[in-house]
């Protein structure tokens, strides 16, 4: 019998699996609503348009991704590390997003 799938980063910290549930376009940022695979809890995170441009990311990169790995950022309060595979860029994208207010 199998239990739940647990994914950990290199340091052994557990990563939660999320789906992109919604996306809102604000003046200078995007608000992403992620939903936890297991608990169905929702989390709103913001990413500035400037940071997206700097990282070469597009909205389609997020919508085309089936799942995201999220964990709280140890360095910044109210921030999360988000990791996902970008099909367009053909690489793993690692970004920091902050909680939406």
Short mmCIF file of C-alpha atoms in Angstrom, two decimals:
data_model
loop_
_atom_site.label_atom_id
_atom_site.label_comp_id
_atom_site.label_asym_id
_atom_site.label_seq_id
_atom_site.Cartn_x
_atom_site.Cartn_y
_atom_site.Cartn_z
CA UNK A 1 0.00 0.00 0.00
CA UNK A 2 1.33 3.41 -0.96
CA UNK A 3 1.20 6.54 1.10
CA UNK A 4 1.20 10.17 -0.01
CA UNK A 5 4.01 11.35 -2.26
CA UNK A 6 6.55 13.48 -0.41
CA UNK A 7 8.95 15.65 -2.40
CA UNK A 8 11.97 17.20 -0.69
CA UNK A 9 14.59 19.69 -1.80
CA UNK A 10 18.33 19.08 -1.59
CA UNK A 11 18.47 20.16 2.04
CA UNK A 12 15.67 17.76 3.01
CA UNK A 13 12.87 20.32 3.39
CA UNK A 14 9.45 19.19 2.23
CA UNK A 15 8.02 20.86 -0.88
CA UNK A 16 4.26 21.13 -1.34
CA UNK A 17 2.67 20.49 -4.74
CA UNK A 18 0.31 23.19 -5.99
CA UNK A 19 -1.78 23.86 -9.10
CA UNK A 20 -2.31 27.31 -10.61
CA UNK A 21 -5.97 28.07 -9.93
CA UNK A 22 -6.29 31.72 -10.97
CA UNK A 23 -4.28 34.68 -12.22
CA UNK A 24 -5.06 38.38 -11.82
CA UNK A 25 -3.37 41.19 -13.72
CA UNK A 26 -2.76 44.19 -11.43
CA UNK A 27 -1.06 47.48 -12.32
CA UNK A 28 2.58 46.49 -11.77
CA UNK A 29 2.28 42.84 -10.74
CA UNK A 30 0.47 39.58 -11.27
CA UNK A 31 -1.39 37.84 -8.45
CA UNK A 32 -1.22 34.05 -8.74
CA UNK A 33 -3.66 31.87 -6.81
CA UNK A 34 -2.22 28.42 -6.15
CA UNK A 35 -4.17 25.49 -4.72
CA UNK A 36 -2.51 22.71 -2.71
CA UNK A 37 -2.90 19.26 -4.30
CA UNK A 38 -3.43 17.49 -0.99
CA UNK A 39 -5.23 19.95 1.31
CA UNK A 40 -7.00 22.10 -1.33
CA UNK A 41 -5.78 25.19 0.59
CA UNK A 42 -5.35 28.30 -1.55
CA UNK A 43 -2.41 30.68 -1.50
CA UNK A 44 -2.17 34.07 -3.24
CA UNK A 45 1.35 35.08 -4.30
CA UNK A 46 2.50 38.16 -6.18
CA UNK A 47 5.23 38.58 -8.77
CA UNK A 48 6.10 41.95 -10.28
CA UNK A 49 5.94 42.38 -14.03
CA UNK A 50 9.51 43.70 -13.87
CA UNK A 51 10.72 40.44 -12.27
CA UNK A 52 8.87 38.39 -14.88
CA UNK A 53 10.49 40.34 -17.70
CA UNK A 54 13.92 40.05 -16.08
CA UNK A 55 13.47 36.26 -15.79
CA UNK A 56 12.21 35.94 -19.36
CA UNK A 57 8.90 34.54 -18.11
CA UNK A 58 5.48 34.83 -19.71
CA UNK A 59 1.98 34.15 -18.43
CA UNK A 60 1.84 31.11 -20.71
CA UNK A 61 4.81 29.60 -18.85
CA UNK A 62 2.62 29.46 -15.75
CA UNK A 63 -0.57 28.24 -17.43
CA UNK A 64 1.32 25.52 -19.33
CA UNK A 65 2.82 24.12 -16.14
CA UNK A 66 0.88 21.19 -14.63
CA UNK A 67 2.23 21.59 -11.07
CA UNK A 68 4.35 23.89 -8.93
CA UNK A 69 6.56 23.11 -5.94
CA UNK A 70 6.29 25.69 -3.15
CA UNK A 71 8.03 26.19 0.17
CA UNK A 72 8.40 29.08 2.58
CA UNK A 73 11.49 31.17 2.02
CA UNK A 74 13.96 31.01 4.91
CA UNK A 75 15.53 34.36 4.07
CA UNK A 76 12.51 36.64 3.61
CA UNK A 77 9.32 36.73 5.66
CA UNK A 78 6.06 36.46 3.71
CA UNK A 79 7.92 35.00 0.73
CA UNK A 80 7.83 31.61 -0.95
CA UNK A 81 10.21 29.76 -3.24
CA UNK A 82 8.35 28.56 -6.33
CA UNK A 83 9.81 25.95 -8.67
CA UNK A 84 8.33 24.64 -11.90
CA UNK A 85 9.32 23.25 -15.28
CA UNK A 86 8.92 25.72 -18.12
CA UNK A 87 8.12 23.80 -21.31
CA UNK A 88 8.92 26.84 -23.44
CA UNK A 89 12.30 27.49 -21.82
CA UNK A 90 13.01 23.77 -21.36
CA UNK A 91 14.37 24.25 -17.85
CA UNK A 92 13.42 24.32 -14.18
CA UNK A 93 12.48 27.85 -13.13
CA UNK A 94 13.16 28.89 -9.54
CA UNK A 95 11.68 32.18 -8.38
CA UNK A 96 10.79 33.97 -5.16
CA UNK A 97 7.24 35.26 -4.84
CA UNK A 98 5.75 37.23 -1.97
CA UNK A 99 2.39 36.85 -0.32
CA UNK A 100 -0.26 39.06 -1.83
CA UNK A 101 -1.78 41.62 0.53
#
